[in-house]
XYZ file of C-alpha atoms in Angstrom:
674
model
C 145.420 66.188 115.403
C 142.208 67.961 114.486
C 139.036 67.332 116.432
C 135.604 67.354 114.836
C 134.562 67.034 111.214
C 136.401 68.670 108.399
C 133.970 68.891 105.469
C 135.353 70.504 102.385
C 134.407 70.690 98.768
C 137.546 70.580 96.652
C 137.443 72.464 93.356
C 140.065 72.547 90.690
C 141.813 75.789 89.838
C 145.384 76.326 88.871
C 145.538 79.746 90.573
C 143.111 79.425 93.469
C 140.966 82.287 92.143
C 139.262 83.357 88.896
C 140.023 86.351 86.708
C 137.291 87.583 84.370
C 137.525 89.886 81.435
C 133.977 91.144 80.944
C 132.725 92.229 77.576
C 131.294 95.717 77.047
C 127.793 94.173 77.064
C 128.364 92.892 80.598
C 129.711 96.288 81.682
C 126.640 98.020 80.335
C 124.390 95.516 82.060
C 126.048 96.125 85.421
C 126.548 99.866 84.938
C 123.522 101.342 83.173
C 123.764 104.668 81.423
C 123.221 107.733 83.654
C 119.903 108.452 81.933
C 118.605 104.899 82.275
C 117.436 105.446 85.837
C 115.991 108.415 87.642
C 118.399 110.503 89.648
C 118.257 110.487 93.416
C 117.033 114.087 93.360
C 114.039 113.183 91.189
C 113.218 110.183 93.379
C 113.442 112.304 96.512
C 111.250 114.952 94.891
C 108.705 112.338 93.857
C 108.765 110.907 97.377
C 108.217 114.354 98.896
C 105.495 115.054 96.343
C 103.638 111.834 97.160
C 103.901 112.569 100.880
C 102.689 116.156 100.397
C 99.791 115.077 98.180
C 98.707 112.328 100.568
C 99.008 114.461 103.695
C 97.317 117.414 101.998
C 94.464 115.224 100.800
C 94.037 113.643 104.231
C 94.251 116.986 106.029
C 91.848 118.545 103.531
C 89.247 115.830 103.965
C 89.604 115.840 107.743
C 89.728 119.641 107.888
C 86.655 120.099 105.699
C 84.779 117.536 107.759
C 85.799 119.303 110.971
C 84.769 122.681 109.499
C 81.426 121.262 108.421
C 80.801 119.684 111.792
C 81.789 122.865 113.618
C 79.602 125.062 111.392
C 76.653 122.713 111.810
C 77.299 122.467 115.555
C 77.410 126.257 115.867
C 74.187 126.571 113.867
C 72.490 123.926 115.990
C 73.679 125.613 119.193
C 72.325 128.956 117.959
C 68.990 127.547 116.893
C 68.594 125.891 120.299
C 69.325 129.231 121.932
C 66.752 130.800 119.611
C 64.256 128.144 120.664
C 64.738 129.198 124.298
C 63.786 132.746 123.341
C 60.822 131.515 121.305
C 59.659 129.406 124.217
C 59.791 132.429 126.520
C 57.703 134.488 124.093
C 55.208 131.636 123.766
C 55.009 131.295 127.562
C 54.633 135.073 127.898
C 51.602 134.967 125.612
C 50.126 132.164 127.707
C 50.893 134.075 130.917
C 49.184 137.143 129.467
C 45.983 135.138 128.967
C 46.450 133.671 132.438
C 46.793 137.138 134.031
C 43.756 138.536 132.225
C 41.561 135.648 133.339
C 42.972 135.535 136.864
C 42.604 139.296 137.479
C 39.095 139.334 135.943
C 38.037 136.436 138.196
C 39.028 138.482 141.227
C 36.630 141.336 140.371
C 34.110 141.942 143.134
C 31.228 142.432 140.742
C 31.599 138.839 139.560
C 31.346 137.571 143.120
C 28.290 139.785 143.769
C 26.599 138.751 140.547
C 27.134 135.055 141.243
C 26.078 135.411 144.873
C 22.864 137.321 143.989
C 22.189 135.550 140.676
C 21.917 138.886 138.849
C 24.186 138.424 135.756
C 22.903 141.382 133.741
C 25.355 143.603 135.429
C 28.467 141.550 134.574
C 27.728 140.615 130.984
C 28.733 143.956 129.545
C 31.838 143.986 131.757
C 32.964 140.577 130.458
C 32.400 141.657 126.852
C 34.471 144.758 127.508
C 37.302 142.747 129.100
C 37.348 140.239 126.198
C 37.476 143.009 123.630
C 40.024 145.115 125.484
C 42.415 142.236 126.264
C 42.181 140.640 122.825
C 40.702 137.336 123.954
C 38.804 135.215 121.457
C 36.445 133.908 124.128
C 35.704 134.578 127.808
C 33.182 132.359 129.616
C 31.644 132.344 133.109
C 30.463 129.142 134.858
C 28.910 128.397 138.227
C 30.546 126.307 140.896
C 29.511 123.101 139.122
C 30.977 124.101 135.743
C 27.649 124.995 134.114
C 28.104 127.844 131.636
C 26.276 130.985 132.749
C 27.492 133.450 130.113
C 29.777 133.497 127.061
C 31.031 136.916 126.127
C 31.760 135.852 122.523
C 28.489 133.852 122.146
C 25.857 135.114 124.618
C 23.163 132.943 123.097
C 24.915 129.733 124.059
C 24.713 128.846 127.804
C 23.675 126.089 130.159
C 26.171 123.422 128.979
C 28.638 121.807 131.348
C 32.425 122.279 131.042
C 33.402 119.551 133.464
C 34.649 117.537 130.460
C 37.281 120.198 129.868
C 40.475 119.127 131.623
C 41.568 122.671 132.458
C 38.199 123.772 133.898
C 37.847 120.495 135.766
C 41.316 120.959 137.330
C 40.399 124.483 138.489
C 37.099 123.340 139.948
C 38.938 120.629 141.834
C 42.045 122.518 142.892
C 40.572 126.028 143.248
C 43.766 127.465 141.773
C 44.082 129.416 138.526
C 45.731 127.437 135.702
C 46.821 128.044 132.099
C 47.830 125.639 129.359
C 47.668 124.975 125.656
C 44.490 123.190 124.708
C 42.998 121.708 121.571
C 39.290 122.382 121.120
C 37.142 120.415 118.723
C 35.085 122.274 116.131
C 31.922 121.851 118.266
C 33.641 123.408 121.262
C 34.924 126.299 119.163
C 31.401 126.804 117.822
C 30.068 126.963 121.377
C 32.658 129.513 122.474
C 32.814 131.681 119.345
C 31.357 130.511 116.001
C 33.796 132.506 113.802
C 36.677 130.544 115.305
C 35.499 127.386 113.512
C 36.371 128.799 110.097
C 39.716 130.142 111.311
C 40.727 126.805 112.822
C 39.713 124.763 109.810
C 42.286 124.255 107.007
C 42.998 121.818 104.231
C 46.049 119.594 104.680
C 48.723 120.225 102.037
C 50.467 117.083 100.728
C 54.030 117.222 102.066
C 56.929 114.912 101.051
C 58.013 112.653 103.893
C 54.951 113.306 106.077
C 53.239 110.466 107.910
C 50.041 109.015 106.423
C 46.764 110.498 107.712
C 43.179 109.473 107.016
C 41.792 113.032 106.838
C 42.368 115.869 104.423
C 40.960 118.736 106.518
C 41.853 119.819 110.017
C 38.880 121.171 112.025
C 40.078 121.361 115.649
C 41.781 124.498 116.917
C 44.700 125.003 119.321
C 44.277 127.775 121.894
C 46.162 129.419 124.735
C 43.642 128.892 127.492
C 43.472 129.928 131.146
C 40.886 129.326 133.898
C 40.543 130.801 137.405
C 38.197 130.072 140.331
C 35.767 132.701 141.644
C 35.719 132.483 145.423
C 33.313 134.057 147.884
C 34.523 136.088 150.837
C 34.351 133.003 153.027
C 36.442 131.011 150.490
C 33.645 128.990 148.996
C 33.849 128.249 145.247
C 30.999 130.009 143.529
C 32.111 129.804 139.901
C 34.942 129.846 137.356
C 36.068 132.136 134.587
C 37.997 130.854 131.583
C 39.139 132.413 128.330
C 41.597 131.945 125.550
C 43.214 132.953 122.301
C 43.137 130.889 119.126
C 46.561 130.141 117.572
C 45.381 128.802 114.193
C 45.976 131.193 111.303
C 47.150 133.870 113.722
C 50.632 135.189 112.956
C 51.203 137.848 115.565
C 52.899 135.376 117.953
C 55.253 133.765 115.370
C 56.001 137.172 113.857
C 56.932 138.450 117.278
C 59.246 135.461 117.747
C 60.902 136.110 114.382
C 61.224 139.818 115.070
C 62.637 139.280 118.552
C 65.003 136.425 117.767
C 66.059 137.101 114.188
C 65.299 140.858 113.889
C 63.882 140.325 110.387
C 67.353 139.492 109.069
C 67.418 138.331 105.441
C 69.917 136.477 103.269
C 69.746 136.820 99.509
C 66.143 138.021 99.726
C 64.973 135.261 102.100
C 64.209 135.506 105.806
C 67.143 134.049 107.672
C 64.966 132.660 110.468
C 61.561 131.032 110.804
C 59.178 130.257 113.665
C 56.323 127.740 113.509
C 53.589 126.401 115.777
C 52.293 122.932 114.984
C 49.056 121.314 116.049
C 49.930 117.657 116.010
C 51.986 117.539 112.739
C 50.236 120.420 110.910
C 51.546 123.982 110.630
C 48.822 126.228 112.035
C 50.942 129.382 112.484
C 54.262 130.036 110.759
C 56.527 132.625 109.196
C 57.513 130.175 106.442
C 56.107 131.260 103.102
C 55.621 129.507 99.814
C 56.767 130.584 96.375
C 53.663 132.765 96.059
C 54.436 134.570 99.348
C 51.544 133.004 101.284
C 52.059 131.402 104.685
C 52.608 127.645 104.605
C 49.489 126.844 106.655
C 48.394 123.223 106.343
C 51.808 121.857 105.403
C 53.117 119.096 107.624
C 56.297 117.978 109.283
C 58.204 114.870 108.156
C 57.485 111.546 109.801
C 60.897 111.118 111.562
C 60.494 114.491 113.261
C 56.909 113.717 114.240
C 57.792 110.306 115.674
C 60.633 111.728 117.783
C 58.945 114.886 119.059
C 55.234 114.005 119.270
C 55.622 110.262 119.528
C 58.612 110.040 121.905
C 58.511 113.526 123.438
C 62.193 114.188 122.632
C 63.350 117.454 120.995
C 64.703 117.113 117.466
C 67.610 119.078 116.002
C 68.809 118.844 112.416
C 68.187 119.728 108.790
C 64.586 119.965 107.659
C 62.873 121.031 104.470
C 60.134 123.641 104.703
C 58.412 124.388 101.404
C 61.180 125.785 99.149
C 64.039 126.096 101.637
C 66.143 123.968 103.942
C 66.522 125.003 107.564
C 68.647 123.957 110.498
C 65.730 123.531 112.878
C 64.875 122.509 116.391
C 61.485 121.159 117.439
C 60.136 120.671 120.945
C 56.779 119.334 122.126
C 53.856 121.490 123.359
C 51.920 119.833 126.176
C 48.401 120.359 127.562
C 47.263 120.445 131.184
C 47.439 116.629 131.332
C 51.048 116.653 130.047
C 49.926 115.107 126.765
C 51.689 116.339 123.614
C 49.295 118.280 121.410
C 51.712 120.118 119.122
C 55.219 121.462 118.526
C 57.054 124.743 118.712
C 59.863 125.067 116.158
C 62.412 127.634 115.076
C 64.808 127.301 112.182
C 67.811 129.018 110.647
C 68.145 129.175 106.879
C 70.830 126.687 105.856
C 72.152 128.696 102.898
C 74.277 131.161 104.942
C 75.955 128.313 106.804
C 76.447 126.264 103.633
C 78.089 129.261 101.972
C 80.196 129.877 105.094
C 81.251 126.258 105.062
C 82.154 126.454 101.366
C 84.155 129.671 101.799
C 85.952 128.315 104.863
C 86.696 125.030 103.092
C 88.103 126.877 100.077
C 90.238 129.008 102.355
C 91.451 125.908 104.173
C 92.221 124.196 100.861
C 94.116 127.266 99.715
C 96.187 127.318 102.873
C 96.808 123.568 102.562
C 97.892 123.883 98.928
C 100.114 126.838 99.749
C 101.712 124.815 102.538
C 102.151 121.863 100.192
C 103.797 124.052 97.545
C 106.084 125.540 100.171
C 106.967 122.041 101.405
C 107.660 120.883 97.849
C 109.850 123.915 97.207
C 111.823 123.301 100.376
C 112.058 119.598 99.546
C 113.524 120.504 96.159
C 116.410 122.357 97.762
C 116.860 119.640 100.376
C 116.839 116.977 97.654
C 119.475 118.887 95.684
C 121.607 119.238 98.779
C 121.339 115.499 99.483
C 121.548 114.406 95.849
C 124.788 116.291 95.141
C 127.039 114.063 97.259
C 125.024 111.017 96.188
C 125.528 111.833 92.505
C 129.216 112.291 93.213
C 129.275 108.853 94.837
C 127.386 107.334 91.895
C 129.841 108.826 89.399
C 132.805 107.675 91.449
C 131.272 104.191 91.716
C 130.957 104.009 87.931
C 134.586 105.061 87.545
C 135.549 102.432 90.121
C 133.547 99.798 88.230
C 135.371 100.733 85.011
C 138.680 100.024 86.720
C 139.758 103.478 87.880
C 140.819 102.575 91.412
C 142.360 106.010 92.066
C 138.981 107.779 92.157
C 137.950 109.510 95.416
C 135.054 111.699 96.563
C 134.860 114.800 98.713
C 134.192 114.291 102.414
C 132.804 117.775 103.051
C 129.267 116.511 103.719
C 127.954 115.921 107.221
C 126.346 112.992 108.959
C 125.822 109.686 107.203
C 126.834 111.094 103.798
C 130.236 112.053 105.185
C 130.617 108.580 106.657
C 129.585 107.069 103.319
C 132.131 109.205 101.447
C 134.860 108.235 103.913
C 133.906 104.550 103.579
C 133.990 104.851 99.772
C 137.443 106.414 99.828
C 138.650 103.709 102.207
C 137.182 101.040 99.940
C 138.832 102.603 96.888
C 142.201 102.669 98.639
C 141.785 99.080 99.809
C 140.795 97.934 96.310
C 143.762 99.740 94.841
C 146.137 98.052 97.285
C 144.528 94.664 96.718
C 144.641 95.179 92.960
C 148.386 95.735 93.111
C 148.824 92.621 95.217
C 146.532 90.681 92.894
C 148.483 91.740 89.841
C 151.738 90.616 91.458
C 150.181 87.347 92.591
C 148.653 86.756 89.159
C 151.957 87.422 87.468
C 153.689 84.873 89.684
C 150.958 82.289 89.154
C 150.972 82.760 85.388
C 154.728 82.297 85.309
C 154.375 79.201 87.492
C 151.601 77.850 85.273
C 153.686 78.402 82.157
C 156.623 76.669 83.806
C 154.426 73.757 84.872
C 152.971 73.521 81.378
C 156.438 73.329 79.875
C 157.467 70.750 82.449
C 154.296 68.758 81.783
C 154.866 68.764 78.065
C 158.498 67.807 78.587
C 157.447 65.035 80.991
C 154.949 63.714 78.466
C 157.591 63.699 75.750
C 160.121 62.013 78.072
C 157.485 59.452 79.132
C 156.736 58.684 75.490
C 160.434 58.252 74.715
C 160.980 56.078 77.792
C 158.015 53.879 76.968
C 159.701 52.228 73.971
C 162.906 51.035 75.775
C 160.809 49.974 78.745
C 158.710 47.766 76.483
C 161.916 46.153 75.271
C 163.134 45.616 78.835
C 159.826 44.016 79.811
C 159.850 41.763 76.726
C 163.402 40.500 77.217
C 162.858 40.102 80.947
C 159.933 37.775 80.245
C 162.030 35.863 77.693
C 164.781 35.422 80.287
C 162.235 34.186 82.816
C 161.094 31.498 80.378
C 164.665 30.303 79.617
C 166.343 27.711 81.895
C 168.368 29.717 84.401
C 169.285 29.432 88.007
C 166.751 30.295 90.660
C 168.849 33.264 91.767
C 169.017 34.654 88.284
C 165.297 34.016 87.773
C 164.403 36.008 90.905
C 166.521 38.916 89.681
C 164.852 38.812 86.294
C 161.388 38.806 87.952
C 162.365 41.927 89.906
C 163.518 43.573 86.681
C 160.193 42.672 85.006
C 158.102 43.906 87.954
C 159.919 47.226 88.182
C 159.729 47.680 84.438
C 155.965 46.976 84.538
C 155.639 49.543 87.330
C 157.473 52.130 85.238
C 155.170 51.315 82.320
C 152.077 51.924 84.476
C 153.489 55.241 85.723
C 154.233 56.351 82.182
C 150.768 55.213 80.957
C 149.076 57.184 83.794
C 151.207 60.220 83.034
C 150.295 60.026 79.350
C 146.588 59.600 80.178
C 146.735 62.620 82.472
C 148.597 64.812 79.998
C 146.549 63.794 76.948
C 143.131 62.541 78.180
C 140.918 61.068 75.497
C 137.384 62.336 74.877
C 134.658 60.301 76.659
C 132.760 57.783 74.528
C 129.339 58.315 76.131
C 126.356 56.000 75.954
C 123.482 54.865 78.176
C 124.690 52.937 81.211
C 123.464 51.884 84.631
C 125.589 53.157 87.527
C 124.529 50.287 89.785
C 125.614 47.732 87.151
C 128.972 49.470 86.690
C 129.575 49.332 90.452
C 128.612 45.652 90.596
C 131.032 44.896 87.764
C 133.808 46.866 89.449
C 133.317 45.039 92.767
C 133.301 41.655 91.005
C 136.777 42.437 89.663
C 138.297 43.214 93.074
C 136.420 41.230 95.705
C 138.477 38.045 95.129
C 141.788 39.848 95.441
C 143.803 39.330 98.607
C 143.580 43.040 99.531
C 139.789 42.731 99.960
C 139.600 39.432 101.875
C 139.214 41.151 105.263
C 137.099 44.091 104.076
C 133.342 44.064 104.650
C 131.781 45.642 101.562
C 128.256 47.000 102.107
C 126.254 47.868 99.003
C 123.216 50.176 99.133
C 121.856 50.731 95.614
C 118.913 52.974 94.748
C 116.888 50.911 92.287
C 115.021 53.984 90.999
C 118.132 55.484 89.432
C 117.645 55.706 85.641
C 120.185 54.843 83.005
C 122.276 57.893 82.161
C 124.625 58.913 79.377
C 128.273 58.377 80.485
C 131.481 56.752 79.303
C 131.177 53.378 81.103
C 134.895 52.550 81.000
C 135.900 55.939 82.387
C 133.281 55.881 85.167
C 134.352 52.333 86.025
C 137.945 53.573 86.174
C 136.864 56.261 88.682
C 135.027 53.679 90.793
C 137.998 51.301 90.750
C 140.383 54.085 91.810
C 138.157 55.079 94.746
C 137.613 51.436 95.807
C 141.352 50.680 95.764
C 142.134 53.935 97.614
C 139.597 53.010 100.307
C 141.057 49.469 100.662
C 144.602 50.810 100.958
C 143.474 53.448 103.495
C 142.093 50.596 105.677
C 145.250 48.474 105.206
C 143.121 45.628 103.890
C 140.861 45.389 106.968
C 137.692 47.332 107.745
C 134.312 48.316 106.330
C 133.609 49.875 102.936
C 130.103 51.287 102.410
C 129.074 52.167 98.857
C 125.696 53.779 98.159
C 123.870 55.305 95.205
C 121.026 57.826 95.215
C 119.537 60.729 93.270
C 119.173 64.110 94.945
C 116.646 66.872 94.461
C 118.835 68.676 91.917
C 118.800 65.881 89.347
C 122.252 64.584 90.264
C 123.146 60.932 90.814
C 125.336 60.558 93.894
C 127.763 57.668 94.510
C 129.314 57.725 97.997
C 132.394 55.636 99.000
C 132.791 55.590 102.804
C 135.691 53.717 104.414
C 136.661 53.158 108.030
C 140.321 53.959 107.455
C 142.699 56.371 109.128
C 141.253 59.437 107.403
C 142.994 62.386 105.750
C 144.763 65.150 107.648
C 143.104 68.615 107.264
C 146.238 70.045 105.647
C 146.105 67.385 102.904
C 142.418 67.751 102.018
C 143.071 70.626 99.643
C 145.743 68.628 97.766
C 144.235 65.168 97.361
C 143.258 65.831 93.722
C 146.614 67.356 92.750
C 148.733 65.294 90.311
C 151.510 63.194 91.905
C 150.269 63.965 95.429
C 150.116 60.827 97.588
C 150.378 59.912 101.245
C 151.282 56.299 100.482
C 154.705 54.868 101.029
C 157.242 55.139 98.258
C 156.589 52.496 95.610
C 152.884 52.064 96.522
C 151.296 54.850 94.514
C 151.835 57.303 91.662
C 149.555 60.126 92.919
C 147.680 60.196 89.594
C 144.572 58.138 90.408
C 142.475 60.862 92.055
C 143.707 63.529 89.631
C 142.643 61.378 86.669
C 139.325 60.578 88.403
C 138.718 64.265 88.969
C 139.310 65.011 85.290
C 136.942 62.228 84.181
C 134.136 63.434 86.479
C 134.630 67.015 85.331
C 134.375 65.888 81.672
C 130.956 64.459 82.640
C 129.891 67.899 84.105
C 129.977 66.393 87.586
C 131.788 67.009 90.858
C 133.796 64.924 93.261
C 134.102 65.957 96.914
C 135.802 64.559 99.989
C 134.843 64.615 103.645
C 137.134 63.138 106.259
C 137.572 62.792 110.008
C 141.036 61.802 111.138
C 141.058 58.345 112.718
C 137.454 57.590 111.722
C 137.344 57.396 107.971
C 136.798 59.206 104.674
C 133.895 59.667 102.281
C 134.346 60.432 98.575
C 131.127 61.525 96.844
C 130.806 61.530 93.063
C 127.893 63.519 91.592
C 126.970 63.127 87.922
C 123.993 64.769 86.158
C 121.161 62.305 85.558
C 121.014 62.974 81.836
C 119.188 60.607 79.554
C 119.794 60.196 75.862
C 116.929 62.585 75.128
C 118.506 65.258 77.340
C 121.809 65.008 75.471
């Protein structure tokens, strides 16, 4: 007994396997010429080349970007360091003014002159100090900030300086102070009239500068210091203040350039630049135009102005100054009230760093290309080393495909290639052994097939010869049955007639199987053929206790078949099912069309089923599990041949003790398809 389902599709083959003799066209299709495809070495080389090109390109882009960023970062770090030096020089100049004013305010003759009111004595001293120390103005006030004497403009006195933030802070705090200040043209005219012309300049239109409503700058930016004059008892009796104008003065920026950059030049251009801005206007700079003049009156771009003057944050980056681009840093300059009045900037010429970046990038590209070429060269030798055994395997495979089963390959390689070679040799040996067995098996099967063919032909001839005397026996038996004889003799004659009829049916089936006629196909309805077949059998005694369940698919179209042959198949399967149920049970017949364009007719009975060992043989001629005298074993074989002539299939599924299902599948071909 076998538990579970045994589902098998039974196919017809006299040998159980298929031998093919392929044409040369098929061989060429499966085994292309050696030159039809690239060799493994070329593919490996192309793979290595693509990898090298991609990695080199990626590394080059990343490397050049890193080089650029590092060069720019180094330049920005240097220019910030240079700004620290420039700031110290700027502060030193302011401290110098602070020291001159502070030390002059401590002179005893100033205290005596202020205490006695006799200023004639100090006027010449103040003029001498201003001239000797290089101050543009030096002014004495009383304890209320009223100007008593101006060394640079003696005729102008008596005005109050309490509006000046620096002087006011000294009067209030009684401590000397120094800061950068911006003086209006009127204030410059009061202190020293020539300073008005020096501070005034026309604004030069500059690309990217912020909009301004004026075209001339008149105010001046000065380094200014103020100190209190105290009596011996500590009372404030006056102040002394003085300063140096920065506008159109180049000694300070030249000193910064000389100290920081040491007058270094690159391709005829100063490598460094220093600039002092009042608001956004260059008032003192080492930057020159194409005519060699200083770029006084040019302006800084709006983004730099907004960040440094507007937000009070230093700015570092690339900036254009007249005809050159600099890597510059700007920082704000604040007055005594911490308000931003200008900027101090230093810059490094960008050209040296751009050229350094280009040279370094070219060197990096050269190294990358050299590495790529070296990698490609090494990959060539590696590819050849790998491709050699592979080519040997390819050649051996072609020989094997051509039928040379004695071919082998060398196993001298290492790693996976050695394992592959060993597997190939094992496969070749196994194929050779199987080929020998197959040849022997084929030889036996061919001999058996020839013997069966001879026997079949002989059986057909014998059946044909036996058919004539059997017809005579049947005829005379029927004549004897019609003549008046005894009942005993009549029964014997009936037996003779029945057995003769049975022999006739066997011979007719054998002849149909040995010489099947060609199908006479026409349009027919499968459902109608089944209904007609059932109408022929349902009144027979064998079907009285069988419950026949019909389940037709009404959507099935008419198809091109031989109606009589298909009806013969249906009748065979119906009778087989009835006999398998011993005349009692349930027969379910259904029709449908599947997704592959095949019409399916399923015959499911509730009989005893088919043993697993017999499933493979049910369609063999003369095979039957029925009792002797109840079957010829040709019904299913003939049915199989009919279905095959219609390009269909017939399959069987069975579970022992539960029943069997035969499924016939026929292509749903219409007349137009045929």
